[in-house]
Amino acid sequence: MESLDFQTALQRMDARDPAGAEVALRSVLALAPDHPDVRYELARALIAQGRFADGWPLSEDRMTRRTSAANQLPFPEWKGEPLAGKRLLIWREQGFGDQIQMARFLPALGADAIVYAGKASLDRLFRQLPLDYAPVGPGI
């Protein structure tokens, strides 16, 4: 991976120049087309420009970017199939604001049981929902 162009892209994103970041990222992708960090950052740049149809599919690479216990679980990822009669594990991915915002939708998923794996600092808030809250991960 061409680190100079990748660093330039990150700096452009920090400077709120997603179009400039996209140019730098595409030059890196020409050398490393399957690199998950580059693909994810390109997704961010495209989404920031409002190009959702191009950006969201690339953002799916985010799960391969980091070593996560969620990536090593012995059961399949939920793909949207009906959850009646099933248990669902929700693993935190984003920051506190996103977790709090989306938590209200969990009861509507229709699973028999939902286990939410998140940071201990959200335990008191999430205990108000009809789910099991399991504090996990670093910094709990």
JSON list of C-alpha atoms in Angstrom, two decimals:
[
{"chain": "A", "resi": 1, "resn": "MET", "atom": "CA", "xyz": [0.00, 0.00, 0.00]},
{"chain": "A", "resi": 2, "resn": "GLU", "atom": "CA", "xyz": [1.31, 3.44, -0.89]},
{"chain": "A", "resi": 3, "resn": "SER", "atom": "CA", "xyz": [1.44, 4.95, 2.59]},
{"chain": "A", "resi": 4, "resn": "LEU", "atom": "CA", "xyz": [1.96, 8.53, 1.42]},
{"chain": "A", "resi": 5, "resn": "ASP", "atom": "CA", "xyz": [-1.28, 8.55, -0.59]},
{"chain": "A", "resi": 6, "resn": "PHE", "atom": "CA", "xyz": [-3.14, 6.77, 2.21]},
{"chain": "A", "resi": 7, "resn": "GLN", "atom": "CA", "xyz": [-1.92, 9.33, 4.76]},
{"chain": "A", "resi": 8, "resn": "THR", "atom": "CA", "xyz": [-2.87, 12.11, 2.35]},
{"chain": "A", "resi": 9, "resn": "ALA", "atom": "CA", "xyz": [-6.35, 10.63, 2.06]},
{"chain": "A", "resi": 10, "resn": "LEU", "atom": "CA", "xyz": [-6.76, 10.49, 5.84]},
{"chain": "A", "resi": 11, "resn": "GLN", "atom": "CA", "xyz": [-5.60, 14.09, 6.13]},
{"chain": "A", "resi": 12, "resn": "ARG", "atom": "CA", "xyz": [-8.07, 15.16, 3.45]},
{"chain": "A", "resi": 13, "resn": "MET", "atom": "CA", "xyz": [-10.90, 13.42, 5.32]},
{"chain": "A", "resi": 14, "resn": "ASP", "atom": "CA", "xyz": [-9.84, 15.18, 8.52]},
{"chain": "A", "resi": 15, "resn": "ALA", "atom": "CA", "xyz": [-9.88, 18.46, 6.59]},
{"chain": "A", "resi": 16, "resn": "ARG", "atom": "CA", "xyz": [-13.40, 17.70, 5.36]},
{"chain": "A", "resi": 17, "resn": "ASP", "atom": "CA", "xyz": [-12.28, 17.22, 1.76]},
{"chain": "A", "resi": 18, "resn": "PRO", "atom": "CA", "xyz": [-13.81, 13.84, 0.86]},
{"chain": "A", "resi": 19, "resn": "ALA", "atom": "CA", "xyz": [-13.40, 14.43, -2.89]},
{"chain": "A", "resi": 20, "resn": "GLY", "atom": "CA", "xyz": [-9.66, 14.96, -2.42]},
{"chain": "A", "resi": 21, "resn": "ALA", "atom": "CA", "xyz": [-9.52, 11.90, -0.18]},
{"chain": "A", "resi": 22, "resn": "GLU", "atom": "CA", "xyz": [-11.27, 9.87, -2.86]},
{"chain": "A", "resi": 23, "resn": "VAL", "atom": "CA", "xyz": [-8.61, 10.77, -5.44]},
{"chain": "A", "resi": 24, "resn": "ALA", "atom": "CA", "xyz": [-5.79, 9.70, -3.11]},
{"chain": "A", "resi": 25, "resn": "LEU", "atom": "CA", "xyz": [-7.60, 6.51, -2.07]},
{"chain": "A", "resi": 26, "resn": "ARG", "atom": "CA", "xyz": [-8.28, 5.46, -5.65]},
{"chain": "A", "resi": 27, "resn": "SER", "atom": "CA", "xyz": [-4.55, 5.73, -6.41]},
{"chain": "A", "resi": 28, "resn": "VAL", "atom": "CA", "xyz": [-3.83, 3.45, -3.44]},
{"chain": "A", "resi": 29, "resn": "LEU", "atom": "CA", "xyz": [-6.55, 1.03, -4.52]},
{"chain": "A", "resi": 30, "resn": "ALA", "atom": "CA", "xyz": [-4.89, 0.70, -7.92]},
{"chain": "A", "resi": 31, "resn": "LEU", "atom": "CA", "xyz": [-1.94, -0.89, -6.07]},
{"chain": "A", "resi": 32, "resn": "ALA", "atom": "CA", "xyz": [-3.88, -2.74, -3.35]},
{"chain": "A", "resi": 33, "resn": "PRO", "atom": "CA", "xyz": [-7.45, -3.33, -4.61]},
{"chain": "A", "resi": 34, "resn": "ASP", "atom": "CA", "xyz": [-8.47, -5.66, -1.78]},
{"chain": "A", "resi": 35, "resn": "HIS", "atom": "CA", "xyz": [-6.98, -3.77, 1.17]},
{"chain": "A", "resi": 36, "resn": "PRO", "atom": "CA", "xyz": [-9.83, -3.45, 3.71]},
{"chain": "A", "resi": 37, "resn": "ASP", "atom": "CA", "xyz": [-8.60, -0.21, 5.32]},
{"chain": "A", "resi": 38, "resn": "VAL", "atom": "CA", "xyz": [-8.40, 1.55, 1.98]},
{"chain": "A", "resi": 39, "resn": "ARG", "atom": "CA", "xyz": [-11.79, 0.24, 0.86]},
{"chain": "A", "resi": 40, "resn": "TYR", "atom": "CA", "xyz": [-13.36, 1.35, 4.15]},
{"chain": "A", "resi": 41, "resn": "GLU", "atom": "CA", "xyz": [-11.85, 4.83, 3.95]},
{"chain": "A", "resi": 42, "resn": "LEU", "atom": "CA", "xyz": [-13.04, 5.11, 0.34]},
{"chain": "A", "resi": 43, "resn": "ALA", "atom": "CA", "xyz": [-16.52, 4.14, 1.57]},
{"chain": "A", "resi": 44, "resn": "ARG", "atom": "CA", "xyz": [-16.38, 6.97, 4.11]},
{"chain": "A", "resi": 45, "resn": "ALA", "atom": "CA", "xyz": [-15.26, 9.44, 1.43]},
{"chain": "A", "resi": 46, "resn": "LEU", "atom": "CA", "xyz": [-18.05, 8.40, -0.95]},
{"chain": "A", "resi": 47, "resn": "ILE", "atom": "CA", "xyz": [-20.73, 8.49, 1.76]},
{"chain": "A", "resi": 48, "resn": "ALA", "atom": "CA", "xyz": [-19.50, 11.94, 2.86]},
{"chain": "A", "resi": 49, "resn": "GLN", "atom": "CA", "xyz": [-20.11, 13.08, -0.72]},
{"chain": "A", "resi": 50, "resn": "GLY", "atom": "CA", "xyz": [-23.64, 11.68, -0.69]},
{"chain": "A", "resi": 51, "resn": "ARG", "atom": "CA", "xyz": [-22.73, 8.80, -3.04]},
{"chain": "A", "resi": 52, "resn": "PHE", "atom": "CA", "xyz": [-24.45, 6.20, -0.90]},
{"chain": "A", "resi": 53, "resn": "ALA", "atom": "CA", "xyz": [-24.99, 3.53, -3.57]},
{"chain": "A", "resi": 54, "resn": "ASP", "atom": "CA", "xyz": [-21.22, 3.40, -4.13]},
{"chain": "A", "resi": 55, "resn": "GLY", "atom": "CA", "xyz": [-20.16, 3.87, -0.51]},
{"chain": "A", "resi": 56, "resn": "TRP", "atom": "CA", "xyz": [-22.36, 1.56, 1.54]},
{"chain": "A", "resi": 57, "resn": "PRO", "atom": "CA", "xyz": [-21.27, -1.69, -0.17]},
{"chain": "A", "resi": 58, "resn": "LEU", "atom": "CA", "xyz": [-17.62, -0.77, 0.41]},
{"chain": "A", "resi": 59, "resn": "SER", "atom": "CA", "xyz": [-18.35, -0.02, 4.07]},
{"chain": "A", "resi": 60, "resn": "GLU", "atom": "CA", "xyz": [-19.12, -3.70, 4.59]},
{"chain": "A", "resi": 61, "resn": "ASP", "atom": "CA", "xyz": [-15.36, -4.26, 4.56]},
{"chain": "A", "resi": 62, "resn": "ARG", "atom": "CA", "xyz": [-15.19, -2.62, 8.00]},
{"chain": "A", "resi": 63, "resn": "MET", "atom": "CA", "xyz": [-15.76, -5.97, 9.68]},
{"chain": "A", "resi": 64, "resn": "THR", "atom": "CA", "xyz": [-12.55, -7.38, 8.17]},
{"chain": "A", "resi": 65, "resn": "ARG", "atom": "CA", "xyz": [-10.44, -4.37, 9.19]},
{"chain": "A", "resi": 66, "resn": "ARG", "atom": "CA", "xyz": [-10.06, -5.13, 12.86]},
{"chain": "A", "resi": 67, "resn": "THR", "atom": "CA", "xyz": [-9.41, -8.13, 14.99]},
{"chain": "A", "resi": 68, "resn": "SER", "atom": "CA", "xyz": [-12.66, -8.54, 16.84]},
{"chain": "A", "resi": 69, "resn": "ALA", "atom": "CA", "xyz": [-14.11, -11.31, 18.93]},
{"chain": "A", "resi": 70, "resn": "ALA", "atom": "CA", "xyz": [-17.30, -10.76, 16.94]},
{"chain": "A", "resi": 71, "resn": "ASN", "atom": "CA", "xyz": [-15.47, -11.99, 13.82]},
{"chain": "A", "resi": 72, "resn": "GLN", "atom": "CA", "xyz": [-14.59, -15.25, 15.56]},
{"chain": "A", "resi": 73, "resn": "LEU", "atom": "CA", "xyz": [-17.98, -16.31, 16.91]},
{"chain": "A", "resi": 74, "resn": "PRO", "atom": "CA", "xyz": [-19.04, -19.90, 16.12]},
{"chain": "A", "resi": 75, "resn": "PHE", "atom": "CA", "xyz": [-22.39, -18.97, 14.59]},
{"chain": "A", "resi": 76, "resn": "PRO", "atom": "CA", "xyz": [-23.45, -17.16, 11.41]},
{"chain": "A", "resi": 77, "resn": "GLU", "atom": "CA", "xyz": [-23.97, -13.46, 11.01]},
{"chain": "A", "resi": 78, "resn": "TRP", "atom": "CA", "xyz": [-27.62, -12.41, 10.82]},
{"chain": "A", "resi": 79, "resn": "LYS", "atom": "CA", "xyz": [-28.50, -11.44, 7.24]},
{"chain": "A", "resi": 80, "resn": "GLY", "atom": "CA", "xyz": [-32.03, -10.19, 7.84]},
{"chain": "A", "resi": 81, "resn": "GLU", "atom": "CA", "xyz": [-33.92, -13.49, 7.88]},
{"chain": "A", "resi": 82, "resn": "PRO", "atom": "CA", "xyz": [-36.94, -13.82, 10.25]},
{"chain": "A", "resi": 83, "resn": "LEU", "atom": "CA", "xyz": [-35.94, -14.15, 13.90]},
{"chain": "A", "resi": 84, "resn": "ALA", "atom": "CA", "xyz": [-39.07, -15.78, 15.37]},
{"chain": "A", "resi": 85, "resn": "GLY", "atom": "CA", "xyz": [-37.94, -18.57, 17.69]},
{"chain": "A", "resi": 86, "resn": "LYS", "atom": "CA", "xyz": [-34.30, -17.47, 17.58]},
{"chain": "A", "resi": 87, "resn": "ARG", "atom": "CA", "xyz": [-31.79, -15.67, 19.78]},
{"chain": "A", "resi": 88, "resn": "LEU", "atom": "CA", "xyz": [-29.83, -12.74, 18.42]},
{"chain": "A", "resi": 89, "resn": "LEU", "atom": "CA", "xyz": [-26.50, -11.40, 19.63]},
{"chain": "A", "resi": 90, "resn": "ILE", "atom": "CA", "xyz": [-25.95, -7.72, 18.91]},
{"chain": "A", "resi": 91, "resn": "TRP", "atom": "CA", "xyz": [-22.29, -6.72, 19.08]},
{"chain": "A", "resi": 92, "resn": "ARG", "atom": "CA", "xyz": [-21.48, -3.05, 19.51]},
{"chain": "A", "resi": 93, "resn": "GLU", "atom": "CA", "xyz": [-19.65, -1.55, 16.59]},
{"chain": "A", "resi": 94, "resn": "GLN", "atom": "CA", "xyz": [-19.99, 2.20, 16.60]},
{"chain": "A", "resi": 95, "resn": "GLY", "atom": "CA", "xyz": [-19.80, 4.89, 19.29]},
{"chain": "A", "resi": 96, "resn": "PHE", "atom": "CA", "xyz": [-22.16, 5.50, 22.18]},
{"chain": "A", "resi": 97, "resn": "GLY", "atom": "CA", "xyz": [-24.43, 7.85, 20.21]},
{"chain": "A", "resi": 98, "resn": "ASP", "atom": "CA", "xyz": [-25.05, 5.32, 17.46]},
{"chain": "A", "resi": 99, "resn": "GLN", "atom": "CA", "xyz": [-25.63, 2.53, 19.98]},
{"chain": "A", "resi": 100, "resn": "ILE", "atom": "CA", "xyz": [-28.15, 4.59, 21.95]},
{"chain": "A", "resi": 101, "resn": "GLN", "atom": "CA", "xyz": [-29.91, 5.80, 18.80]},
{"chain": "A", "resi": 102, "resn": "MET", "atom": "CA", "xyz": [-30.33, 2.30, 17.34]},
{"chain": "A", "resi": 103, "resn": "ALA", "atom": "CA", "xyz": [-31.10, 0.40, 20.56]},
{"chain": "A", "resi": 104, "resn": "ARG", "atom": "CA", "xyz": [-34.74, 1.47, 20.46]},
{"chain": "A", "resi": 105, "resn": "PHE", "atom": "CA", "xyz": [-35.25, -0.66, 17.34]},
{"chain": "A", "resi": 106, "resn": "LEU", "atom": "CA", "xyz": [-33.97, -3.91, 18.88]},
{"chain": "A", "resi": 107, "resn": "PRO", "atom": "CA", "xyz": [-37.26, -5.03, 20.46]},
{"chain": "A", "resi": 108, "resn": "ALA", "atom": "CA", "xyz": [-38.99, -4.72, 17.07]},
{"chain": "A", "resi": 109, "resn": "LEU", "atom": "CA", "xyz": [-36.67, -7.31, 15.47]},
{"chain": "A", "resi": 110, "resn": "GLY", "atom": "CA", "xyz": [-38.93, -10.13, 16.62]},
{"chain": "A", "resi": 111, "resn": "ALA", "atom": "CA", "xyz": [-36.29, -12.41, 18.14]},
{"chain": "A", "resi": 112, "resn": "ASP", "atom": "CA", "xyz": [-37.26, -14.59, 21.09]},
{"chain": "A", "resi": 113, "resn": "ALA", "atom": "CA", "xyz": [-34.21, -13.26, 22.95]},
{"chain": "A", "resi": 114, "resn": "ILE", "atom": "CA", "xyz": [-31.70, -10.50, 22.29]},
{"chain": "A", "resi": 115, "resn": "VAL", "atom": "CA", "xyz": [-28.31, -10.26, 23.94]},
{"chain": "A", "resi": 116, "resn": "TYR", "atom": "CA", "xyz": [-26.57, -6.93, 23.50]},
{"chain": "A", "resi": 117, "resn": "ALA", "atom": "CA", "xyz": [-22.80, -6.99, 23.99]},
{"chain": "A", "resi": 118, "resn": "GLY", "atom": "CA", "xyz": [-21.64, -3.50, 24.87]},
{"chain": "A", "resi": 119, "resn": "LYS", "atom": "CA", "xyz": [-19.60, -1.44, 27.27]},
{"chain": "A", "resi": 120, "resn": "ALA", "atom": "CA", "xyz": [-20.47, -1.53, 30.96]},
{"chain": "A", "resi": 121, "resn": "SER", "atom": "CA", "xyz": [-21.02, 2.23, 30.99]},
{"chain": "A", "resi": 122, "resn": "LEU", "atom": "CA", "xyz": [-24.25, 1.77, 29.00]},
{"chain": "A", "resi": 123, "resn": "ASP", "atom": "CA", "xyz": [-25.55, -1.04, 31.21]},
{"chain": "A", "resi": 124, "resn": "ARG", "atom": "CA", "xyz": [-27.96, 1.06, 33.29]},
{"chain": "A", "resi": 125, "resn": "LEU", "atom": "CA", "xyz": [-29.50, 2.68, 30.22]},
{"chain": "A", "resi": 126, "resn": "PHE", "atom": "CA", "xyz": [-29.84, -0.55, 28.22]},
{"chain": "A", "resi": 127, "resn": "ARG", "atom": "CA", "xyz": [-31.26, -2.53, 31.14]},
{"chain": "A", "resi": 128, "resn": "GLN", "atom": "CA", "xyz": [-34.48, -0.58, 30.52]},
{"chain": "A", "resi": 129, "resn": "LEU", "atom": "CA", "xyz": [-34.93, -2.46, 27.23]},
{"chain": "A", "resi": 130, "resn": "PRO", "atom": "CA", "xyz": [-36.32, -6.00, 26.95]},
{"chain": "A", "resi": 131, "resn": "LEU", "atom": "CA", "xyz": [-32.94, -7.61, 26.31]},
{"chain": "A", "resi": 132, "resn": "ASP", "atom": "CA", "xyz": [-30.00, -9.10, 28.14]},
{"chain": "A", "resi": 133, "resn": "TYR", "atom": "CA", "xyz": [-27.08, -6.69, 28.39]},
{"chain": "A", "resi": 134, "resn": "ALA", "atom": "CA", "xyz": [-23.65, -8.30, 28.45]},
{"chain": "A", "resi": 135, "resn": "PRO", "atom": "CA", "xyz": [-20.75, -5.93, 29.20]},
{"chain": "A", "resi": 136, "resn": "VAL", "atom": "CA", "xyz": [-17.78, -7.08, 27.07]},
{"chain": "A", "resi": 137, "resn": "GLY", "atom": "CA", "xyz": [-14.60, -5.82, 25.52]},
{"chain": "A", "resi": 138, "resn": "PRO", "atom": "CA", "xyz": [-11.76, -3.56, 26.48]},
{"chain": "A", "resi": 139, "resn": "GLY", "atom": "CA", "xyz": [-12.49, -0.69, 28.79]},
{"chain": "A", "resi": 140, "resn": "ILE", "atom": "CA", "xyz": [-15.51, -2.19, 30.51]}
]
